[in-house]
Amino acid sequence: MTRLQIFVALESVVLLVLGVMWWSRVDVAPSESGSPSPASLAHSPAAETSAPLRSDDAAQVDRRELEPVTSAPALDPVLSICVAGTVRNERGEAIAGAWVGFENDERTESGRSTTSGAYVVSGLTRGAWDVSASAEGYAPIEERRELDDRAWQSVDLVLRPWIALPVRFVDREGRALAPESLVGHMDELQLLATEQPLAADLRPAEDQRISGLSLGSWLRTSNAARKKSKELAAAGIAGELRLYREPPVVATLLYRHLRIAEQRVEPGQHELAFALDPADLAAKQGRVRLRLLDVATSVPLAGVTIRTSGGPRSSATTDETGHALLQDVHPGIVLLDAFLPEHEMLRMHVRVSAGDEIDLGELRLSRQVQLKGRVLHADGSPARGASITWTAVEARSWPAPLDTRITTSSDRDGRFTILAGRRRYVVFARSAEGARAFGLADNADPSFQEIVLRLAITSRVRLSYDDRASRGSLLVVESAEGLPAAEVTLDGARWNRRVDLPSGRYVAKVFDMADVLVSSRPFEVAGSSLELTLP
Amino acid sequence: MNTSTPRPKGVIALRGLAVLQALAIAWMAAALLGQDPPKSTVDALRSARAEDDRSDDLLAKAKPMVEPAPERATTTKVSEPHSERTPFVPPAGSIVLAIVRDDSGRVPRHARLSLRLENTTEILERQDPDARGVARFAGLAPGSYELFANCDGHREARVSFTCAEGTPPQRLELRLVASWILGVRFETSDGRAHHELRKEWVKRDRRFFDLHVSAIATRWEPERDFPLSSLRDNFYGLGLWRNFSTMARPEFLPEGCIEYLELEEREPLWVSAALRHRVLAKQRVEPTQSVVVFKIDEAELFAQLATLRVRIVDALRAQPVPGARVELSDQQSGGSGEVTDAEGRIELRHLRPGWLVLSATKDGASTSDLRVQLEPGEILDLGDLPIRATQSVSVRCEGLPSDAKDFYLWAIALDPPPHAALKSISHRAISTGGDGFRFQLPEGRYALRATGAGGASLEIDTRALGAEPVVLRLAPEAAFRIDSRAKGEAIEMAISDASGRRVARYVLSFDRPFEIWSLPGPHKIELTGRDGVTVVREVALPPEGLNVQVP
């Protein structure tokens, strides 16, 4: 045997030893063990959740426990890709209780940091994710991260503290306003921080949530934790503006959607004070006049109490002629509701202008009629526990909110019953898993039997629009048949940059602040996410 | 001599093999040692072995675990070119991922996971698993842990695990096994269900709102009533009793039932229909049964209800007090109470038997908190019940740690109540911040007792107190570590200290450990079994605590 042959033989032995060492360390890795790839997991979430665990899972655990300290276990069919990391502040201190969310077009997975700042999130797949984190005392962050296909990956996050500015409401002479003088208004006042002063009032909304526009958040003293609330109230503090960036910013005081006052916040400023006159706020409240009649007999419906939803309520009871006048109604969009023993319930949105009176005229209510329906899964099996909401089609002479704040759920056979009127309704169903369906129930037709809603997986429609140009606009998505499917206020908030829809043909209608239709664009959802550019 | 003789083809091939093997050895050695393989080696091997993600994992494996630096954060991207990927560096502490499945492999709805250190009772963390049935725990310190999963309709599932310094992420699995669901229906002899009749009952008297019959499962045939309790219903016995007011109707419930017993093992049992402690009916139930029906007529049920008469008097002037508000309820129910007539009298009817909490108040005067024992069907006249002016009593607890979580301060009246059916029960103090507490007590003598974060006891007379707060000096307490293995037996356990004062009373029906804290010293433990026989254990509670197994 030549020296070369001996050398090659020795090499072969060394290679064999190294090979054994190599495979003994990697044989828990993915792909060759038969585990589905991350990509295949992403496309079959249902199969994942319903598939029983394999019997060799336990064996995998044991093997992993024998691995060296820093080893990462293999991709798991249930856990998929896991991300672990820490949430810290700029000084490197751990932040406990921080919420960390990973969101893509298909789902959101989240975790919460422990006292050591450590968190772990599982169920992720390869690709881009929007990672957001928030914790008490810190400005929330949002970043786009790209995950590769390794089973375990690190994402550490750093949060910066928010700048908390106590806010006082004072009278014209600078004296603290007694909390009693603001009763009825306080819950509707809020502060908005922006880079530039607001050019106009905001778009009226029922739930005047403004955080999408703001460079911070507003905490009303009454909404703080009990102990803090007491401390703030005792110090005459009405609330706290929490800035997510360094001043200068412009702080605007809003009464619902109306601008009341604004001031510039300078760097180093520790407190804000706004001069307020409760009488000015009261003058911005409106009145709603209406008359309730039975639709068939035109008999006035007397003694019916009508209330406005949310916050401090306005209410009025109809007189013998069916008339009622609601006073001190907050400006903006309010939901009127009334329960009648034998008639359909009154539930409608109205727009109230500042200091104005609106006359709704005669509202004719029919006797209660059961509206029956059934919710089915995509495979035709009954969908139990689906959430059902509905809105009357006739009420939509303007882009009113779709949510009338009333809901029911389907029973074990997928059936539901709504005590409705002789009207046409759009009925929406949503399962706990996020599948949706909607359709028209023509309860005005005496031959109408029941509506069948077949749930379908939704696809994400990402909305692309210019925040500034679209401010005050409303997107209404209608089905090809003209049924409203979704509504989105185009204010730039993260949750207002998307809408999830079942497959089908739709029309995207954009209304300006005055509810004038400014654009209409058809589009189709065909089982995958898409981007919709709005004018 | 021709030196340029061509080499045989075999030699060339052998040399080529030697070079290739050398490259492979260099690459694998570098990978196993945690170094980047020489680029030329990688290139040479690329054709032989497709790019493999596992190389990254191997690189990560060989790196020491370090605390991640905070600077390495927000702006760096996780996914970078393949050769420059950020290795996985786990955060400090251990990671555990728990997967919950039911016995058919599905993700159970409404499961809840609780984590605690082994041999302790404090829950460190609770989590609801996500839609995939996964719960995630990070940053776990070294130690032995116990993770348990609970879910309606299923037995509790547990798993123990250990975290050591640098333990890699662990994957645990908890499998929930379906319980024996025994639907229970209470109906009249003509077949009308109690839960449907209740609306009519409540129209007759709002006190019927609390009229619940419970089902109690035992391995033996109950020969007497169950132990008394101040709670709304008795939850003794095996398994869990789910009545219709506690939850929405679950889908696993048998037809015709809205209430059920959730039992662990299928075994022959006795199921009793009980109005609080009173056994109204009992039945033998076989393991194959899914429903048990009790026939209890309205008349039979209402015959158990008691009536209480009392006259409220001013203790100072011995005059009747008209318009005094008298409240009578169990410890879980509330109520606005009823008002005495012009002669200070009141009659309260349709009262459930057992222990109820009684109080009377008028213009800042009140009784001390009292418990009244009502026998089934009894008409009890308490005679005169005095009310006294109340006063604020401030207490300072010296030595109370600022982070005390489970600290309790009670006052119990020492003056005997005016009727044998009455018993004084404890008033709870309100925290005024720091180590300060406040009671609002009717004039009289009281025993103060502190426990949970240092113990103390002291007798006071409110009439002799000055403006200064009463000072309780807290001393270290020791724990009775009770290991209850009652297995549904409903064993009454009372612990008293050397002065004969009651430290705690429990009816043990469950199987789990818990702690009772008291000052070290001699104690008496009384255990009363289902046969009514009481066994007394004289024990000394040492400073390091005492293990007590029951029975």
Short mmCIF file of C-alpha atoms in Angstrom, two decimals, chain B residues 101-482:
data_model
loop_
_atom_site.label_atom_id
_atom_site.label_comp_id
_atom_site.label_asym_id
_atom_site.label_seq_id
_atom_site.Cartn_x
_atom_site.Cartn_y
_atom_site.Cartn_z
CA ARG B 101 -54.51 19.18 23.52
CA ASP B 102 -57.61 17.26 24.45
CA ASP B 103 -57.73 13.48 24.30
CA SER B 104 -58.75 13.58 20.64
CA GLY B 105 -55.80 15.78 19.76
CA ARG B 106 -57.78 18.99 19.29
CA VAL B 107 -57.05 22.37 20.82
CA PRO B 108 -59.44 22.64 23.78
CA ARG B 109 -61.52 25.81 24.08
CA HIS B 110 -61.13 27.97 27.19
CA ALA B 111 -58.20 26.06 28.69
CA ARG B 112 -56.07 27.86 31.25
CA LEU B 113 -52.52 27.12 32.29
CA SER B 114 -51.05 27.91 35.69
CA LEU B 115 -47.38 27.77 36.59
CA ARG B 116 -45.96 27.39 40.07
CA LEU B 117 -42.78 26.27 41.74
CA GLU B 118 -43.04 22.71 42.92
CA ASN B 119 -44.18 22.30 46.53
CA THR B 120 -45.49 25.85 46.72
CA THR B 121 -49.03 27.17 46.44
CA GLU B 122 -48.40 30.58 44.86
CA ILE B 123 -49.23 30.77 41.15
CA LEU B 124 -46.37 32.50 39.34
CA GLU B 125 -48.14 32.98 36.04
CA ARG B 126 -51.45 32.18 34.38
CA GLN B 127 -51.90 32.00 30.63
CA ASP B 128 -54.67 31.19 28.22
CA PRO B 129 -53.17 29.16 25.37
CA ASP B 130 -53.41 30.71 21.91
CA ALA B 131 -55.49 29.36 19.01
CA ARG B 132 -52.90 26.64 18.44
CA GLY B 133 -53.10 25.61 22.08
CA VAL B 134 -49.64 27.01 22.86
CA ALA B 135 -48.68 28.87 26.03
CA ARG B 136 -45.24 30.41 26.37
CA PHE B 137 -43.19 31.04 29.47
CA ALA B 138 -39.90 32.95 29.31
CA GLY B 139 -37.26 34.08 31.78
CA LEU B 140 -37.80 31.19 34.20
CA ALA B 141 -35.26 31.08 37.01
CA PRO B 142 -33.56 27.76 37.82
CA GLY B 143 -35.87 25.50 39.82
CA SER B 144 -38.44 22.74 39.69
CA TYR B 145 -41.80 23.80 38.35
CA GLU B 146 -45.27 22.41 38.00
CA LEU B 147 -47.53 23.40 35.14
CA PHE B 148 -51.19 22.49 35.19
CA ALA B 149 -53.98 22.95 32.71
CA ASN B 150 -57.66 23.35 33.55
CA CYS B 151 -60.55 23.33 31.16
CA ASP B 152 -64.29 22.91 31.69
CA GLY B 153 -65.34 19.36 30.99
CA HIS B 154 -61.83 17.99 31.46
CA ARG B 155 -59.74 16.70 34.30
CA GLU B 156 -56.81 18.78 35.40
CA ALA B 157 -53.58 17.88 33.56
CA ARG B 158 -50.20 18.43 35.17
CA VAL B 159 -46.57 18.21 34.16
CA SER B 160 -43.41 18.81 36.19
CA PHE B 161 -40.21 20.15 34.72
CA THR B 162 -36.89 21.53 35.82
CA CYS B 163 -35.02 24.59 34.64
CA ALA B 164 -31.28 24.76 35.23
CA GLU B 165 -28.89 27.52 34.32
CA GLY B 166 -28.77 27.58 30.53
CA THR B 167 -31.42 24.91 29.91
CA PRO B 168 -32.40 25.12 26.22
CA PRO B 169 -36.02 25.90 25.35
CA GLN B 170 -38.27 23.08 26.49
CA ARG B 171 -41.40 21.84 24.80
CA LEU B 172 -44.02 20.32 27.06
CA GLU B 173 -47.30 18.72 26.23
CA LEU B 174 -50.40 18.56 28.38
CA ARG B 175 -53.21 16.29 27.38
CA LEU B 176 -56.63 17.02 28.85
CA VAL B 177 -58.77 13.98 29.41
CA ALA B 178 -62.54 14.43 29.33
CA SER B 179 -64.28 14.32 32.71
CA TRP B 180 -67.34 12.26 33.53
CA ILE B 181 -70.11 14.79 32.92
CA LEU B 182 -73.14 13.87 34.99
CA GLY B 183 -76.10 16.08 34.06
CA VAL B 184 -78.33 16.84 37.05
CA ARG B 185 -81.98 17.81 36.80
CA PHE B 186 -84.12 18.89 39.72
CA GLU B 187 -87.82 18.71 38.94
CA THR B 188 -91.19 18.50 40.62
CA SER B 189 -93.13 15.24 40.65
CA ASP B 190 -95.12 16.47 37.63
CA GLY B 191 -91.88 16.96 35.66
CA ARG B 192 -91.44 20.74 35.79
CA ALA B 193 -87.78 21.74 36.07
CA HIS B 194 -86.78 23.89 39.05
CA HIS B 195 -84.78 26.25 36.86
CA GLU B 196 -87.92 27.01 34.85
CA LEU B 197 -90.04 27.48 37.99
CA ARG B 198 -87.58 29.86 39.57
CA LYS B 199 -88.91 32.87 37.66
CA GLU B 200 -92.32 32.30 39.27
CA TRP B 201 -90.74 31.85 42.67
CA VAL B 202 -88.79 35.11 42.40
CA LYS B 203 -92.01 36.95 41.51
CA ARG B 204 -93.47 35.68 44.78
CA ASP B 205 -90.47 36.71 46.91
CA ARG B 206 -87.11 38.00 45.73
CA ARG B 207 -85.42 35.87 48.41
CA PHE B 208 -86.18 32.86 46.20
CA PHE B 209 -83.51 34.18 43.85
CA ASP B 210 -80.94 32.49 46.09
CA LEU B 211 -82.90 29.26 46.34
CA HIS B 212 -80.48 26.82 44.71
CA VAL B 213 -80.40 23.10 45.18
CA SER B 214 -76.91 21.68 44.66
CA ALA B 215 -75.69 18.21 43.80
CA ILE B 216 -72.97 16.70 45.99
CA ALA B 217 -71.19 13.50 44.96
CA THR B 218 -69.71 11.20 47.59
CA ARG B 219 -68.27 7.69 47.65
CA TRP B 220 -70.37 6.86 50.68
CA GLU B 221 -74.09 7.15 51.36
CA PRO B 222 -74.62 10.35 53.36
CA GLU B 223 -76.39 9.55 56.62
CA ARG B 224 -76.61 13.10 57.90
CA ASP B 225 -76.48 16.67 56.65
CA PHE B 226 -73.19 18.13 55.39
CA PRO B 227 -71.12 20.56 57.52
CA LEU B 228 -72.47 24.11 57.81
CA SER B 229 -70.98 26.90 55.75
CA SER B 230 -71.50 30.66 55.35
CA LEU B 231 -71.12 30.40 51.57
CA ARG B 232 -74.08 30.58 49.18
CA ASP B 233 -73.98 26.88 48.29
CA ASN B 234 -71.95 24.01 49.59
CA PHE B 235 -69.33 22.82 47.15
CA TYR B 236 -68.38 19.69 49.03
CA GLY B 237 -67.87 16.27 47.62
CA LEU B 238 -66.09 14.86 44.63
CA GLY B 239 -65.57 16.81 41.43
CA LEU B 240 -67.04 20.18 40.61
CA TRP B 241 -70.66 21.26 40.76
CA ARG B 242 -71.55 23.63 37.94
CA ASN B 243 -74.87 25.32 38.41
CA PHE B 244 -76.69 27.27 35.76
CA SER B 245 -75.72 30.68 37.11
CA THR B 246 -72.00 30.08 36.73
CA MET B 247 -71.61 29.79 32.98
CA ALA B 248 -73.17 29.50 29.55
CA ARG B 249 -74.53 26.09 28.68
CA PRO B 250 -71.61 23.98 27.43
CA GLU B 251 -72.07 21.79 24.37
CA PHE B 252 -71.09 18.58 26.17
CA LEU B 253 -74.09 18.83 28.52
CA PRO B 254 -76.76 16.10 28.15
CA GLU B 255 -80.16 17.21 26.79
CA GLY B 256 -82.67 18.47 29.35
CA CYS B 257 -80.01 19.54 31.84
CA ILE B 258 -78.48 22.90 32.49
CA GLU B 259 -76.50 21.87 35.57
CA TYR B 260 -73.95 19.16 35.97
CA LEU B 261 -71.32 17.48 38.09
CA GLU B 262 -67.88 17.28 36.56
CA LEU B 263 -66.24 14.15 37.96
CA GLU B 264 -62.81 12.64 37.45
CA GLU B 265 -63.29 8.90 37.59
CA ARG B 266 -66.25 6.85 36.46
CA GLU B 267 -67.12 4.92 39.61
CA PRO B 268 -70.26 4.05 41.58
CA LEU B 269 -71.22 7.12 43.63
CA TRP B 270 -73.91 8.63 45.78
CA VAL B 271 -75.27 11.95 44.59
CA SER B 272 -77.18 14.09 47.08
CA ALA B 273 -79.53 16.96 46.35
CA ALA B 274 -78.72 19.53 49.03
CA LEU B 275 -80.13 22.89 50.00
CA ARG B 276 -76.94 24.33 51.43
CA HIS B 277 -75.99 21.73 54.12
CA ARG B 278 -79.42 20.02 54.26
CA VAL B 279 -79.67 16.77 52.28
CA LEU B 280 -83.07 16.69 50.56
CA ALA B 281 -82.63 13.50 48.55
CA LYS B 282 -79.90 11.06 47.53
CA GLN B 283 -79.39 8.51 44.80
CA ARG B 284 -76.95 5.81 43.89
CA VAL B 285 -75.40 6.60 40.49
CA GLU B 286 -73.70 4.05 38.27
CA PRO B 287 -70.56 4.82 36.21
CA THR B 288 -72.47 4.45 32.94
CA GLN B 289 -75.06 7.09 33.83
CA SER B 290 -75.00 10.50 32.16
CA VAL B 291 -78.02 12.09 33.86
CA VAL B 292 -79.47 11.95 37.35
CA VAL B 293 -82.96 13.31 38.05
CA PHE B 294 -84.20 14.35 41.49
CA LYS B 295 -87.92 14.72 42.16
CA ILE B 296 -88.34 17.48 44.72
CA ASP B 297 -91.70 19.21 44.96
CA GLU B 298 -92.09 22.89 45.72
CA ALA B 299 -93.81 22.13 49.03
CA GLU B 300 -90.93 19.92 50.12
CA LEU B 301 -88.40 22.57 49.17
CA PHE B 302 -90.27 25.47 50.77
CA ALA B 303 -90.76 23.46 53.98
CA GLN B 304 -86.99 23.78 54.52
CA LEU B 305 -87.15 27.56 54.59
CA ALA B 306 -86.89 29.36 57.91
CA THR B 307 -88.31 32.53 59.43
CA LEU B 308 -86.42 34.98 61.64
CA ARG B 309 -87.97 37.50 64.03
CA VAL B 310 -85.98 40.14 65.85
CA ARG B 311 -86.49 43.49 67.60
CA ILE B 312 -83.70 46.03 67.21
CA VAL B 313 -83.08 48.10 70.35
CA ASP B 314 -80.78 50.96 71.26
CA ALA B 315 -78.21 49.45 73.65
CA LEU B 316 -77.81 52.69 75.60
CA ARG B 317 -81.46 53.61 76.16
CA ALA B 318 -82.97 50.12 75.80
CA GLN B 319 -85.52 51.61 73.38
CA PRO B 320 -86.76 49.94 70.17
CA VAL B 321 -85.25 51.37 66.97
CA PRO B 322 -87.77 51.87 64.16
CA GLY B 323 -86.33 52.24 60.63
CA ALA B 324 -83.18 50.22 61.33
CA ARG B 325 -81.91 48.38 58.26
CA VAL B 326 -81.51 44.66 58.85
CA GLU B 327 -79.47 42.62 56.37
CA LEU B 328 -79.31 38.87 56.29
CA SER B 329 -77.40 37.02 53.61
CA ASP B 330 -74.72 34.45 53.00
CA GLN B 331 -71.14 35.63 52.57
CA GLN B 332 -71.37 35.70 48.78
CA SER B 333 -74.74 37.32 48.26
CA GLY B 334 -75.65 40.94 48.81
CA GLY B 335 -78.91 42.74 49.38
CA SER B 336 -80.33 46.07 50.35
CA GLY B 337 -81.86 44.70 53.54
CA GLU B 338 -85.24 45.44 55.07
CA VAL B 339 -86.33 48.06 57.56
CA THR B 340 -87.78 47.55 61.08
CA ASP B 341 -91.34 48.73 61.81
CA ALA B 342 -92.44 51.42 64.26
CA GLU B 343 -91.78 49.06 67.15
CA GLY B 344 -88.31 48.14 65.92
CA ARG B 345 -89.51 44.69 64.86
CA ILE B 346 -88.91 42.78 61.68
CA GLU B 347 -89.85 39.34 60.39
CA LEU B 348 -87.80 37.86 57.59
CA ARG B 349 -89.33 34.86 55.81
CA HIS B 350 -88.29 32.32 53.19
CA LEU B 351 -84.74 32.08 54.50
CA ARG B 352 -82.48 29.26 53.44
CA PRO B 353 -81.32 27.09 56.37
CA GLY B 354 -77.73 27.14 57.61
CA TRP B 355 -75.44 29.99 58.48
CA LEU B 356 -76.34 33.53 57.41
CA VAL B 357 -74.61 36.81 58.26
CA LEU B 358 -76.81 39.25 60.17
CA SER B 359 -76.29 42.97 60.67
CA ALA B 360 -78.48 45.87 61.73
CA THR B 361 -77.65 49.56 61.31
CA LYS B 362 -79.29 52.91 61.99
CA ASP B 363 -77.69 56.37 61.96
CA GLY B 364 -74.12 55.23 62.56
CA ALA B 365 -75.08 52.68 65.21
CA SER B 366 -74.85 48.97 64.44
CA THR B 367 -74.53 45.47 65.76
CA SER B 368 -71.18 43.78 65.58
CA ASP B 369 -71.03 41.31 62.68
CA LEU B 370 -73.00 38.23 63.67
CA ARG B 371 -73.72 34.84 62.22
CA VAL B 372 -77.07 33.25 62.79
CA GLN B 373 -77.72 29.52 62.49
CA LEU B 374 -81.12 28.68 61.04
CA GLU B 375 -82.46 25.15 61.21
CA PRO B 376 -84.58 23.94 58.27
CA GLY B 377 -88.20 25.05 58.62
CA GLU B 378 -87.46 26.85 61.89
CA ILE B 379 -89.17 30.02 63.12
CA LEU B 380 -86.47 31.67 65.18
CA ASP B 381 -87.20 34.62 67.45
CA LEU B 382 -83.97 36.30 68.49
CA GLY B 383 -85.71 38.65 70.89
CA ASP B 384 -83.95 41.99 71.35
CA LEU B 385 -80.79 42.69 69.40
CA PRO B 386 -78.91 45.79 70.63
CA ILE B 387 -77.17 48.25 68.33
CA ARG B 388 -74.41 50.53 69.57
CA ALA B 389 -72.74 53.71 68.31
CA THR B 390 -69.73 52.83 66.17
CA GLN B 391 -66.33 54.43 66.39
CA SER B 392 -63.29 54.52 64.19
CA VAL B 393 -60.39 52.49 65.55
CA SER B 394 -56.98 53.11 64.00
CA VAL B 395 -54.35 50.40 64.14
CA ARG B 396 -50.69 50.55 63.28
CA CYS B 397 -48.99 47.26 62.47
CA GLU B 398 -45.34 47.65 63.43
CA GLY B 399 -43.02 45.56 61.33
CA LEU B 400 -45.36 45.17 58.35
CA PRO B 401 -43.20 44.76 55.22
CA SER B 402 -43.97 47.38 52.57
CA ASP B 403 -44.41 44.64 49.95
CA ALA B 404 -46.77 42.51 52.05
CA LYS B 405 -49.29 40.90 49.72
CA ASP B 406 -51.54 38.69 51.81
CA PHE B 407 -51.87 40.51 55.11
CA TYR B 408 -55.13 40.31 57.02
CA LEU B 409 -56.26 42.18 60.12
CA TRP B 410 -59.48 41.22 61.87
CA ALA B 411 -61.42 42.25 64.97
CA ILE B 412 -63.84 39.86 66.60
CA ALA B 413 -66.26 40.91 69.37
CA LEU B 414 -65.53 39.35 72.73
CA ASP B 415 -68.84 40.31 74.36
CA PRO B 416 -71.19 37.32 74.01
CA PRO B 417 -74.08 37.80 71.56
CA PRO B 418 -77.57 37.94 73.08
CA HIS B 419 -78.90 34.65 71.68
CA ALA B 420 -77.51 31.12 71.51
CA ALA B 421 -78.18 30.95 67.74
CA LEU B 422 -75.88 33.93 67.22
CA LYS B 423 -72.11 33.94 66.99
CA SER B 424 -69.77 36.90 66.63
CA ILE B 425 -67.75 36.88 63.44
CA SER B 426 -64.79 38.95 62.42
CA HIS B 427 -64.75 42.52 61.07
CA ARG B 428 -62.10 43.13 58.43
CA ALA B 429 -59.87 46.25 58.63
CA ILE B 430 -59.45 48.75 55.79
CA SER B 431 -55.92 49.76 54.82
CA THR B 432 -55.19 53.47 55.20
CA GLY B 433 -51.76 53.21 53.57
CA GLY B 434 -48.38 51.97 54.78
CA ASP B 435 -48.78 50.06 58.03
CA GLY B 436 -52.01 51.89 58.97
CA PHE B 437 -55.45 50.27 59.15
CA ARG B 438 -58.88 51.33 60.32
CA PHE B 439 -61.93 49.57 61.73
CA GLN B 440 -65.42 51.00 62.21
CA LEU B 441 -66.62 49.07 65.26
CA PRO B 442 -69.62 49.24 67.58
CA GLU B 443 -68.48 50.01 71.13
CA GLY B 444 -67.25 46.97 73.01
CA ARG B 445 -64.39 44.55 73.66
CA TYR B 446 -62.60 43.00 70.70
CA ALA B 447 -59.76 40.65 69.94
CA LEU B 448 -57.56 41.95 67.12
CA ARG B 449 -55.71 39.38 65.07
CA ALA B 450 -53.13 39.97 62.34
CA THR B 451 -51.80 37.28 60.04
CA GLY B 452 -50.19 36.70 56.67
CA ALA B 453 -47.09 38.92 56.83
CA GLY B 454 -46.33 38.72 60.54
CA GLY B 455 -48.77 37.79 63.25
CA ALA B 456 -50.06 39.43 66.42
CA SER B 457 -53.10 39.33 68.65
CA LEU B 458 -54.34 41.88 71.16
CA GLU B 459 -57.51 42.50 73.17
CA ILE B 460 -58.96 46.03 73.17
CA ASP B 461 -61.96 47.86 74.62
CA THR B 462 -63.02 50.62 72.25
CA ARG B 463 -64.40 52.69 75.14
CA ALA B 464 -60.95 52.87 76.73
CA LEU B 465 -59.02 53.91 73.61
CA GLY B 466 -57.32 57.29 73.28
CA ALA B 467 -56.62 59.31 70.15
CA GLU B 468 -53.43 57.39 69.35
CA PRO B 469 -53.67 54.35 67.10
CA VAL B 470 -53.56 50.91 68.62
CA VAL B 471 -50.13 49.41 67.94
CA LEU B 472 -49.79 45.77 66.94
CA ARG B 473 -46.22 44.51 66.97
CA LEU B 474 -45.96 41.83 64.33
CA ALA B 475 -43.92 38.74 65.11
CA PRO B 476 -42.76 36.08 62.64
CA GLU B 477 -45.42 33.49 61.93
CA ALA B 478 -45.06 29.84 61.06
CA ALA B 479 -47.09 27.83 58.58
CA PHE B 480 -49.27 24.82 59.06
CA ARG B 481 -48.62 23.18 55.68
CA ILE B 482 -51.90 21.37 55.24
#
